[in-house]
Amino acid sequence: MPGLRQVGLLEGVSESSGLAPGPQPGSYFTFGDNGNKAILYQINDSGGVMNKVKVEAKNHDWESLTRDPQGNYFIGDCGNNGSNRRNLRLLRLNPATPQQVGEINFTYADQDEFPPKKKQRNFDCEATLWHEGQVWLFTKDQQEKSSNVYTVSDQPGTHTAKRVGSIAIPGQVTDAALSPGGRRLVLLGREELFVLEGGSWAEMLKATPRQIDLKGAGQTEGVAFKDENTLVISTEQGNLYEFTLP
């Protein structure tokens, strides 16, 4: 695939799911998904583990990772393939003090059946993004038609995730990233990308996604911006790629 190049292998990270920039330039945090240890792995830009941060919380189904400008990280423990979980949450922590974990427990404002009918099971979230004081949730649609967009507070407590829109996505969203300049939103799918561009956050959420094929990359689960035009992408199989956006 033009623009896609493998830059390394994730050493000792089983089933990587979720990727976010680390505190040092050229470093990233990732973790293993459902069933793996509650550990954040800080990796370098070729996949080597620089540091392990033990998180004082259970890994029910960790799927996504995002951070705010103050260095707080939000682990999305909201994998929900069956749309039947009642213990959805985000874990808020600073890797410097990982024993202090804040829980953001939430429910979806528009879900009243656990689970709903199969065609309405769009409450699985593997993509989260901190932006402007809130955490934005992008759902993974089993029907591969749309990703619903919700917002939830970034403060610990019990909250309701409010639906603010929907994006026509002919696939399943597994992660999200916002470019440093704030004009390009990337939603990662399975061996594909969806790029939304605009002059503001509101414009991006209404933009028509540009679909980019990543065929052959594997089960792509984590994405982060390295710079304005370069993405870092991780896979569940342990591959680490860089991709230059066309």
Coordinates of C-alpha atoms in Angstrom, one line a residue:
M1 CA 0.0 0.0 0.0
P2 CA 1.6 3.4 -1.0
G3 CA 2.4 5.5 2.0
L4 CA 2.3 2.6 4.4
R5 CA 5.6 1.3 5.8
Q6 CA 6.3 -1.0 8.7
V7 CA 8.6 0.6 11.2
G8 CA 8.8 -2.0 13.9
L9 CA 7.2 -4.7 16.0
L10 CA 5.5 -4.3 19.4
E11 CA 7.7 -6.3 21.8
G12 CA 5.8 -8.0 24.6
V13 CA 2.4 -6.2 24.0
S14 CA -0.3 -8.8 23.4
E15 CA -3.2 -7.8 21.2
S16 CA -2.4 -4.1 21.1
S17 CA -5.6 -2.0 21.1
G18 CA -5.4 1.8 21.5
L19 CA -2.6 4.2 20.8
A20 CA -1.8 7.7 22.1
P21 CA 1.2 10.0 22.1
G22 CA 3.5 9.6 25.1
P23 CA 5.0 12.3 27.3
Q24 CA 8.3 12.2 25.4
P25 CA 8.4 13.1 21.6
G26 CA 8.5 9.9 19.5
S27 CA 6.9 7.8 22.2
Y28 CA 3.5 6.3 22.5
F29 CA 1.3 4.5 25.0
T30 CA -0.6 1.3 24.1
F31 CA -2.1 -1.7 25.9
G32 CA -3.5 -5.2 25.3
D33 CA -7.3 -5.5 25.0
N34 CA -9.8 -7.8 26.8
G35 CA -8.2 -10.4 29.0
N36 CA -4.8 -8.9 29.1
K37 CA -3.0 -7.3 32.1
A38 CA -3.9 -3.8 33.2
I39 CA -0.7 -2.3 32.0
L40 CA 0.1 0.7 29.9
Y41 CA 3.2 0.1 27.7
Q42 CA 5.2 3.1 26.7
I43 CA 6.9 2.3 23.4
N44 CA 9.3 4.1 21.1
D45 CA 8.7 4.8 17.5
S46 CA 9.9 1.3 16.4
G47 CA 7.8 -0.6 19.0
G48 CA 10.4 -1.2 21.7
V49 CA 9.0 -1.0 25.3
M50 CA 10.5 1.9 27.2
N51 CA 8.3 1.7 30.3
K52 CA 5.5 -0.3 31.8
V53 CA 2.8 1.4 33.9
K54 CA 0.7 -0.9 36.1
V55 CA -2.8 0.5 36.3
E56 CA -4.8 -0.1 39.5
A57 CA -8.0 -1.1 37.7
K58 CA -9.4 -4.2 36.0
N59 CA -9.2 -4.6 32.2
H60 CA -12.8 -5.6 31.4
D61 CA -12.4 -4.7 27.7
W62 CA -10.0 -1.9 27.2
E63 CA -10.2 -0.7 23.6
S64 CA -9.1 3.0 23.3
L65 CA -6.7 5.6 24.6
T66 CA -6.7 9.4 24.5
R67 CA -5.1 12.2 26.5
D68 CA -5.7 15.8 27.4
P69 CA -3.1 18.7 27.2
Q70 CA -2.4 18.3 31.0
G71 CA -1.1 14.8 30.5
N72 CA -4.2 12.9 31.8
Y73 CA -4.9 9.7 29.9
F74 CA -8.3 8.2 29.4
I75 CA -8.5 4.5 28.9
G76 CA -11.8 3.5 27.2
D77 CA -13.0 0.4 29.1
C78 CA -16.1 0.4 26.9
G79 CA -15.6 -2.5 24.4
N80 CA -19.2 -3.8 24.1
N81 CA -19.6 -6.1 21.1
G82 CA -22.9 -7.4 22.4
S83 CA -24.2 -3.9 23.3
N84 CA -25.2 -5.5 26.6
R85 CA -22.6 -4.0 29.1
R86 CA -23.9 -2.0 32.1
N87 CA -20.5 -1.2 33.5
L88 CA -19.1 1.0 30.7
R89 CA -16.4 3.4 31.9
L90 CA -13.4 5.5 31.1
L91 CA -10.4 5.3 33.4
R92 CA -8.6 8.7 34.0
L93 CA -5.0 8.7 35.2
N94 CA -1.6 10.3 34.9
P95 CA 1.1 7.7 34.2
A96 CA 3.3 9.4 36.8
T97 CA 0.8 8.5 39.5
P98 CA -0.9 5.3 38.1
Q99 CA -2.3 4.3 41.5
Q100 CA -4.7 7.3 41.4
V101 CA -7.4 6.2 38.9
G102 CA -10.5 8.2 38.4
E103 CA -13.6 6.3 37.1
I104 CA -15.9 8.0 34.6
N105 CA -18.8 5.6 34.6
F106 CA -21.4 6.2 31.9
T107 CA -24.5 5.0 30.1
Y108 CA -25.8 6.0 26.7
A109 CA -28.7 8.4 26.8
D110 CA -30.5 6.5 24.0
Q111 CA -30.0 2.9 25.1
D112 CA -32.8 1.3 27.0
E113 CA -32.4 -2.4 26.0
F114 CA -29.5 -4.6 27.0
P115 CA -29.0 -5.9 24.4
P116 CA -31.2 -4.2 21.8
K117 CA -32.2 -5.9 18.6
K118 CA -29.3 -6.9 16.4
K119 CA -29.8 -4.1 13.8
Q120 CA -29.7 -1.6 16.6
R121 CA -26.5 -2.8 18.3
N122 CA -24.4 0.3 17.9
F123 CA -23.2 0.8 21.5
D124 CA -19.8 -0.7 21.1
C125 CA -17.1 1.9 21.4
E126 CA -13.4 1.3 20.5
A127 CA -12.6 4.9 19.6
T128 CA -12.4 7.9 22.0
L129 CA -10.9 11.3 21.7
W130 CA -10.4 14.1 24.2
H131 CA -11.4 17.5 22.8
E132 CA -12.4 20.8 24.3
G133 CA -13.0 19.5 27.8
Q134 CA -15.0 16.4 26.9
V135 CA -14.4 12.9 25.7
W136 CA -15.9 12.1 22.4
L137 CA -17.0 8.5 21.7
F138 CA -17.2 7.0 18.2
T139 CA -19.2 3.8 18.0
K140 CA -18.3 0.6 16.1
D141 CA -21.4 -0.4 14.1
Q142 CA -21.8 -4.2 13.7
Q143 CA -23.9 -3.3 10.6
E144 CA -21.1 -1.3 9.1
K145 CA -23.2 1.7 8.2
S146 CA -22.6 4.5 10.7
S147 CA -20.5 5.6 13.6
N148 CA -22.6 7.4 16.2
V149 CA -20.9 10.2 18.0
Y150 CA -21.4 10.9 21.8
T151 CA -19.9 13.2 24.4
V152 CA -19.2 12.5 28.0
S153 CA -17.6 14.4 30.8
D154 CA -13.9 14.1 31.4
Q155 CA -14.4 14.3 35.1
P156 CA -14.7 11.2 37.4
G157 CA -18.3 10.3 38.4
T158 CA -21.4 8.8 36.9
H159 CA -22.5 10.4 33.7
T160 CA -24.7 10.1 30.7
A161 CA -23.2 10.0 27.2
K162 CA -25.2 12.3 25.0
R163 CA -25.5 11.5 21.3
V164 CA -24.5 14.5 19.2
G165 CA -24.5 13.1 15.7
S166 CA -23.7 10.2 13.3
I167 CA -21.1 9.7 10.6
A168 CA -21.8 7.5 7.6
I169 CA -19.0 5.0 7.9
P170 CA -19.1 1.8 5.7
G171 CA -17.0 -0.1 8.2
Q172 CA -16.2 -0.6 11.9
V173 CA -14.4 2.1 13.7
T174 CA -11.5 0.9 15.9
D175 CA -9.8 4.2 16.9
A176 CA -9.7 8.0 16.4
A177 CA -7.1 10.7 16.2
L178 CA -7.0 14.4 15.7
S179 CA -4.2 16.1 13.8
P180 CA -2.0 18.6 15.7
G181 CA -3.4 21.5 13.7
G182 CA -6.9 20.4 14.6
R183 CA -8.2 20.3 11.0
R184 CA -8.1 16.6 10.3
L185 CA -10.0 13.9 12.1
V186 CA -9.0 10.3 11.3
L187 CA -11.2 7.3 12.2
L188 CA -9.4 4.0 11.9
G189 CA -11.2 0.9 10.6
R190 CA -10.2 -2.6 9.8
E191 CA -7.4 -2.2 7.2
E192 CA -8.8 1.2 6.2
L193 CA -8.9 4.8 7.2
F194 CA -11.7 7.4 7.1
V195 CA -10.4 11.0 7.0
L196 CA -12.7 14.0 7.8
E197 CA -11.4 17.5 7.2
G198 CA -12.7 21.0 8.0
G199 CA -12.0 24.4 9.3
S200 CA -13.5 23.5 12.7
W201 CA -14.5 20.6 14.8
A202 CA -18.1 21.0 13.9
E203 CA -17.2 21.1 10.2
M204 CA -15.2 17.9 10.5
L205 CA -18.0 16.0 12.1
K206 CA -20.3 16.9 9.2
A207 CA -17.7 16.3 6.5
T208 CA -18.0 13.4 4.0
P209 CA -15.3 10.8 5.1
R210 CA -12.5 10.1 2.6
Q211 CA -11.9 6.4 2.6
I212 CA -8.3 5.1 2.3
D213 CA -7.5 1.4 1.8
L214 CA -4.9 -0.2 4.1
K215 CA -5.3 -3.7 2.7
G216 CA -2.7 -6.1 4.0
A217 CA -1.9 -4.2 7.2
G218 CA -3.6 -6.7 9.5
Q219 CA -6.2 -6.0 12.3
T220 CA -5.6 -2.2 12.7
E221 CA -6.6 -1.2 16.2
G222 CA -4.6 2.0 17.2
V223 CA -3.8 5.3 15.5
A224 CA -2.1 8.5 16.5
F225 CA -0.6 11.4 14.6
K226 CA 3.2 11.7 14.5
D227 CA 3.0 15.0 12.8
E228 CA 0.5 16.9 10.6
N229 CA 0.7 14.4 7.7
T230 CA 2.0 11.2 9.3
L231 CA 0.1 8.6 11.2
V232 CA 1.4 5.8 13.5
I233 CA -0.8 2.7 13.3
S234 CA -0.6 -0.4 15.5
T235 CA -2.2 -3.8 14.9
E236 CA -3.5 -6.5 17.2
Q237 CA -0.8 -8.8 15.6
G238 CA 1.9 -6.5 16.9
N239 CA 2.9 -4.6 13.8
L240 CA 3.7 -0.9 14.0
Y241 CA 3.4 1.2 10.8
E242 CA 3.7 4.8 9.7
F243 CA 1.4 6.1 7.0
T244 CA 1.8 9.3 5.1
L245 CA -1.6 10.8 4.4
P246 CA -2.1 11.7 0.7

